[in-house]
PDB file of C-alpha atoms and ligand atoms in Angstrom:
ATOM      1  CA  MET A   1     -17.239 -60.151  -0.154  1.00 88.00           C
ATOM      2  CA  ILE A   2     -14.777 -58.847   2.270  1.00 90.00           C
ATOM      3  CA  ARG A   3     -11.775 -60.511   3.769  1.00 92.00           C
ATOM      4  CA  TYR A   4     -10.814 -59.934   7.352  1.00 93.00           C
ATOM      5  CA  ALA A   5      -7.646 -60.841   9.090  1.00 94.00           C
ATOM      6  CA  LEU A   6      -8.669 -62.296  12.417  1.00 96.00           C
ATOM      7  CA  VAL A   7      -7.012 -63.368  15.594  1.00 95.00           C
ATOM      8  CA  CYS A   8      -8.390 -65.621  18.281  1.00 96.00           C
ATOM      9  CA  GLU A   9      -7.979 -65.328  22.043  1.00 96.00           C
ATOM     10  CA  ARG A  10      -4.846 -67.442  21.832  1.00 95.00           C
ATOM     11  CA  GLN A  11      -3.294 -65.161  19.242  1.00 94.00           C
ATOM     12  CA  HIS A  12      -3.787 -67.462  16.268  1.00 95.00           C
ATOM     13  CA  ASP A  13      -3.905 -65.463  13.085  1.00 94.00           C
ATOM     14  CA  PHE A  14      -6.279 -66.507  10.330  1.00 94.00           C
ATOM     15  CA  GLU A  15      -8.385 -64.998   7.607  1.00 93.00           C
ATOM     16  CA  SER A  16     -12.010 -65.332   6.765  1.00 93.00           C
ATOM     17  CA  TRP A  17     -14.379 -64.036   4.126  1.00 93.00           C
ATOM     18  CA  PHE A  18     -17.631 -62.293   4.914  1.00 93.00           C
ATOM     19  CA  GLN A  19     -20.501 -60.844   2.956  1.00 94.00           C
ATOM     20  CA  ASN A  20     -19.833 -57.493   4.528  1.00 93.00           C
ATOM     21  CA  SER A  21     -18.830 -56.000   7.821  1.00 91.00           C
ATOM     22  CA  ALA A  22     -22.337 -56.422   9.271  1.00 94.00           C
ATOM     23  CA  ALA A  23     -22.251 -60.114   8.410  1.00 95.00           C
ATOM     24  CA  TYR A  24     -18.900 -60.364  10.131  1.00 95.00           C
ATOM     25  CA  ASP A  25     -20.285 -58.772  13.314  1.00 94.00           C
ATOM     26  CA  LYS A  26     -23.336 -61.051  13.274  1.00 95.00           C
ATOM     27  CA  GLN A  27     -21.360 -64.257  12.717  1.00 96.00           C
ATOM     28  CA  VAL A  28     -18.789 -63.470  15.364  1.00 95.00           C
ATOM     29  CA  LYS A  29     -21.528 -62.671  17.896  1.00 95.00           C
ATOM     30  CA  ARG A  30     -23.234 -65.957  17.160  1.00 96.00           C
ATOM     31  CA  GLY A  31     -20.012 -67.846  17.568  1.00 95.00           C
ATOM     32  CA  LEU A  32     -20.000 -68.931  13.993  1.00 95.00           C
ATOM     33  CA  VAL A  33     -16.462 -67.845  13.322  1.00 96.00           C
ATOM     34  CA  ALA A  34     -14.082 -70.305  14.871  1.00 96.00           C
ATOM     35  CA  CYS A  35     -10.315 -70.330  14.942  1.00 96.00           C
ATOM     36  CA  PRO A  36      -9.105 -73.032  12.533  1.00 95.00           C
ATOM     37  CA  VAL A  37      -6.242 -73.838  14.867  1.00 95.00           C
ATOM     38  CA  CYS A  38      -7.885 -74.152  18.283  1.00 97.00           C
ATOM     39  CA  GLY A  39     -11.569 -73.877  17.527  1.00 95.00           C
ATOM     40  CA  SER A  40     -12.096 -70.863  19.738  1.00 96.00           C
ATOM     41  CA  VAL A  41     -14.957 -68.622  18.736  1.00 96.00           C
ATOM     42  CA  LYS A  42     -13.561 -65.653  20.618  1.00 96.00           C
ATOM     43  CA  VAL A  43     -12.084 -63.925  17.644  1.00 95.00           C
ATOM     44  CA  GLU A  44     -11.610 -60.383  16.595  1.00 94.00           C
ATOM     45  CA  LYS A  45     -10.144 -58.407  13.774  1.00 93.00           C
ATOM     46  CA  ALA A  46      -6.406 -58.472  13.839  1.00 90.00           C
ATOM     47  CA  ILE A  47      -4.696 -55.176  14.053  1.00 77.00           C
ATOM     48  CA  MET A  48      -2.812 -54.940  10.854  1.00 65.00           C
ATOM     49  CA  ALA A  49      -0.282 -52.512   9.647  1.00 61.00           C
ATOM     50  CA  PRO A  50      -1.952 -50.396   7.026  1.00 61.00           C
ATOM     51  CA  ARG A  51      -0.898 -51.214   3.523  1.00 58.00           C
ATOM     52  CA  LEU A  52      -0.828 -47.972   1.654  1.00 57.00           C
ATOM     53  CA  GLY A  53       0.949 -49.255  -1.383  1.00 55.00           C
ATOM     54  CA  HIS A  54       4.209 -51.008  -1.978  1.00 54.00           C
ATOM     55  CA  SER A  55       5.826 -48.044  -3.610  1.00 53.00           C
ATOM     56  CA  GLN A  56       5.518 -45.828  -0.602  1.00 50.00           C
ATOM     57  CA  LYS A  57       8.881 -44.586   0.363  1.00 51.00           C
ATOM     58  CA  PRO A  58       9.901 -44.996   3.947  1.00 54.00           C
ATOM     59  CA  ILE A  59       9.852 -41.703   5.727  1.00 55.00           C
ATOM     60  CA  ASP A  60      13.312 -40.361   6.172  1.00 57.00           C
ATOM     61  CA  VAL A  61      13.733 -39.684   9.827  1.00 57.00           C
ATOM     62  CA  PRO A  62      16.463 -37.102  10.055  1.00 58.00           C
ATOM     63  CA  GLN A  63      19.115 -38.260  12.430  1.00 60.00           C
ATOM     64  CA  PRO A  64      19.791 -35.690  15.108  1.00 61.00           C
ATOM     65  CA  ALA A  65      22.988 -34.084  13.987  1.00 56.00           C
ATOM     66  CA  ALA A  66      25.511 -34.526  16.737  1.00 53.00           C
ATOM     67  CA  PRO A  67      28.758 -32.863  15.703  1.00 55.00           C
ATOM     68  CA  ALA A  68      31.623 -34.832  17.117  1.00 54.00           C
ATOM     69  CA  ALA A  69      33.457 -31.671  18.020  1.00 52.00           C
ATOM     70  CA  GLU A  70      30.782 -30.625  20.444  1.00 50.00           C
ATOM     71  CA  THR A  71      30.529 -33.997  22.068  1.00 51.00           C
ATOM     72  CA  PRO A  72      31.956 -33.502  25.528  1.00 55.00           C
ATOM     73  CA  ALA A  73      35.156 -35.425  25.853  1.00 55.00           C
ATOM     74  CA  ALA A  74      35.456 -38.060  28.472  1.00 57.00           C
ATOM     75  CA  GLN A  75      36.135 -36.369  31.739  1.00 59.00           C
ATOM     76  CA  PRO A  76      39.448 -37.269  33.308  1.00 57.00           C
ATOM     77  CA  PRO A  77      39.078 -39.279  36.460  1.00 57.00           C
ATOM     78  CA  ALA A  78      38.488 -36.829  39.261  1.00 59.00           C
ATOM     79  CA  ALA A  79      39.200 -39.270  42.032  1.00 66.00           C
ATOM     80  CA  GLU A  80      42.921 -38.685  42.151  1.00 70.00           C
ATOM     81  CA  ALA A  81      44.238 -35.912  44.340  1.00 75.00           C
ATOM     82  CA  PRO A  82      45.471 -32.886  42.403  1.00 78.00           C
ATOM     83  CA  ALA A  83      49.204 -32.412  42.210  1.00 77.00           C
ATOM     84  CA  PRO A  84      51.082 -29.252  41.320  1.00 77.00           C
ATOM     85  CA  VAL A  85      51.965 -29.309  37.683  1.00 78.00           C
ATOM     86  CA  ALA A  86      53.553 -26.986  35.162  1.00 77.00           C
ATOM     87  CA  MET A  87      53.694 -26.749  31.448  1.00 79.00           C
ATOM     88  CA  VAL A  88      57.116 -25.920  30.068  1.00 81.00           C
ATOM     89  CA  SER A  89      57.046 -24.784  26.496  1.00 86.00           C
ATOM     90  CA  PRO A  90      59.700 -26.050  24.092  1.00 86.00           C
ATOM     91  CA  GLN A  91      61.005 -22.476  23.861  1.00 86.00           C
ATOM     92  CA  GLU A  92      61.408 -22.296  27.614  1.00 85.00           C
ATOM     93  CA  ARG A  93      63.151 -25.651  27.665  1.00 86.00           C
ATOM     94  CA  GLU A  94      65.503 -24.518  24.904  1.00 87.00           C
ATOM     95  CA  PHE A  95      66.168 -21.248  26.711  1.00 85.00           C
ATOM     96  CA  ARG A  96      67.082 -23.074  29.890  1.00 84.00           C
ATOM     97  CA  ALA A  97      69.360 -25.413  27.983  1.00 87.00           C
ATOM     98  CA  LYS A  98      71.123 -22.454  26.346  1.00 86.00           C
ATOM     99  CA  LEU A  99      71.411 -20.736  29.684  1.00 84.00           C
ATOM    100  CA  LYS A 100      72.987 -23.778  31.237  1.00 85.00           C
ATOM    101  CA  GLU A 101      75.311 -24.135  28.269  1.00 86.00           C
ATOM    102  CA  LEU A 102      76.440 -20.533  28.589  1.00 82.00           C
ATOM    103  CA  ARG A 103      76.907 -20.869  32.297  1.00 82.00           C
ATOM    104  CA  ASP A 104      78.827 -24.089  31.946  1.00 86.00           C
ATOM    105  CA  HIS A 105      81.022 -22.478  29.315  1.00 85.00           C
ATOM    106  CA  LEU A 106      81.707 -19.435  31.493  1.00 80.00           C
ATOM    107  CA  THR A 107      82.481 -21.353  34.621  1.00 82.00           C
ATOM    108  CA  LYS A 108      84.725 -23.763  32.724  1.00 86.00           C
ATOM    109  CA  ASN A 109      86.697 -21.089  30.892  1.00 85.00           C
ATOM    110  CA  ALA A 110      86.880 -18.441  33.536  1.00 86.00           C
ATOM    111  CA  ASP A 111      88.545 -18.127  36.899  1.00 87.00           C
ATOM    112  CA  ASN A 112      86.311 -18.093  39.895  1.00 89.00           C
ATOM    113  CA  VAL A 113      87.599 -15.169  41.889  1.00 91.00           C
ATOM    114  CA  GLY A 114      84.651 -15.192  44.262  1.00 90.00           C
ATOM    115  CA  ARG A 115      84.277 -12.090  46.411  1.00 91.00           C
ATOM    116  CA  LYS A 116      87.384 -10.601  44.788  1.00 92.00           C
ATOM    117  CA  PHE A 117      85.478 -10.100  41.541  1.00 91.00           C
ATOM    118  CA  PRO A 118      85.036  -6.288  41.816  1.00 92.00           C
ATOM    119  CA  GLU A 119      88.698  -5.846  42.663  1.00 92.00           C
ATOM    120  CA  GLU A 120      89.913  -8.171  39.891  1.00 91.00           C
ATOM    121  CA  ALA A 121      87.548  -6.650  37.346  1.00 91.00           C
ATOM    122  CA  ARG A 122      88.675  -3.159  38.245  1.00 92.00           C
ATOM    123  CA  LYS A 123      92.357  -4.132  37.984  1.00 92.00           C
ATOM    124  CA  MET A 124      91.750  -5.544  34.511  1.00 90.00           C
ATOM    125  CA  HIS A 125      89.786  -2.525  33.520  1.00 90.00           C
ATOM    126  CA  TYR A 126      92.622  -0.194  34.509  1.00 91.00           C
ATOM    127  CA  GLY A 127      95.227  -2.434  32.939  1.00 91.00           C
ATOM    128  CA  GLU A 128      96.871  -3.427  36.187  1.00 91.00           C
ATOM    129  CA  ILE A 129      96.583  -7.109  35.327  1.00 91.00           C
ATOM    130  CA  GLU A 130      96.125  -9.149  32.152  1.00 89.00           C
ATOM    131  CA  HIS A 131      92.610  -9.459  30.775  1.00 86.00           C
ATOM    132  CA  ARG A 132      91.128 -12.833  31.363  1.00 87.00           C
ATOM    133  CA  SER A 133      87.741 -14.312  31.916  1.00 87.00           C
ATOM    134  CA  ILE A 134      86.730 -14.299  35.515  1.00 88.00           C
ATOM    135  CA  TYR A 135      83.596 -14.776  37.429  1.00 87.00           C
ATOM    136  CA  GLY A 136      82.685 -14.286  41.023  1.00 89.00           C
ATOM    137  CA  GLU A 137      80.442 -12.355  43.288  1.00 89.00           C
ATOM    138  CA  ALA A 138      79.573  -8.713  43.530  1.00 88.00           C
ATOM    139  CA  SER A 139      77.050  -6.985  45.713  1.00 89.00           C
ATOM    140  CA  PRO A 140      74.488  -4.780  43.981  1.00 88.00           C
ATOM    141  CA  GLN A 141      76.377  -1.732  45.236  1.00 90.00           C
ATOM    142  CA  GLU A 142      79.705  -3.063  43.901  1.00 90.00           C
ATOM    143  CA  ALA A 143      78.106  -3.916  40.585  1.00 89.00           C
ATOM    144  CA  LYS A 144      76.697  -0.390  40.365  1.00 90.00           C
ATOM    145  CA  GLU A 145      80.090   1.151  41.041  1.00 91.00           C
ATOM    146  CA  LEU A 146      81.789  -1.058  38.449  1.00 90.00           C
ATOM    147  CA  HIS A 147      79.228  -0.045  35.896  1.00 89.00           C
ATOM    148  CA  GLU A 148      79.748   3.607  36.729  1.00 92.00           C
ATOM    149  CA  GLU A 149      83.476   3.160  36.254  1.00 90.00           C
ATOM    150  CA  GLY A 150      82.795   1.622  32.870  1.00 91.00           C
ATOM    151  CA  VAL A 151      83.891  -1.859  33.799  1.00 88.00           C
ATOM    152  CA  GLU A 152      82.195  -4.231  31.441  1.00 83.00           C
ATOM    153  CA  PHE A 153      80.759  -7.349  32.993  1.00 82.00           C
ATOM    154  CA  HIS A 154      77.624  -9.338  32.929  1.00 79.00           C
ATOM    155  CA  PRO A 155      75.640 -11.071  35.530  1.00 76.00           C
ATOM    156  CA  LEU A 156      76.124 -14.788  35.452  1.00 75.00           C
ATOM    157  CA  PRO A 157      72.945 -16.402  34.206  1.00 70.00           C
ATOM    158  CA  VAL A 158      71.091 -18.055  37.018  1.00 70.00           C
ATOM    159  CA  LEU A 159      69.153 -21.163  36.205  1.00 69.00           C
ATOM    160  CA  PRO A 160      65.587 -21.164  37.445  1.00 65.00           C
ATOM    161  CA  GLU A 161      66.216 -24.372  39.364  1.00 65.00           C
ATOM    162  CA  GLU A 162      69.082 -22.737  41.293  1.00 62.00           C
ATOM    163  CA  ARG A 163      67.100 -19.825  42.702  1.00 55.00           C
ATOM    164  CA  ASN A 164      66.600 -19.698  46.489  1.00 53.00           C
TER     165      ASN A 164
HETATM  166 ZN1   ZN B   1      -7.069 -70.182  17.985  1.00 75.54          ZN
END
């Protein structure tokens, strides 16, 4: 005896026993095998998942390894019009702050002698007037001459924002 899982034309599942597979074929052809649910004789063997044993381990399908690091990050929206931007490092920011501090200190504690700077600096250098802190303007040529005469001075730090 052999047991077949069958299905009728209306997808009713049922089982039936046969002498052998030839008997099954013969009985189905003769319309002797009827669906117990609807009575249809148009039946055929149901397609069944093969049972190869309960202990069979499910096949491990290796998941495609997708390292998160290589996953492309979400692209920033490209719709917006580009604007000029700049990155200012903390060091640069600190430098500018120090520069401003120094400048503020100098301008607060020194006399602004303006265009008279070379003359005033020279007078101090030669002891004609008391030494004091001054600041002012000097052309490159005047600055060169002062340096050559050994007059010690320093260019006033210019903040990047104040150029032009
Ligand atoms: Zn049926």
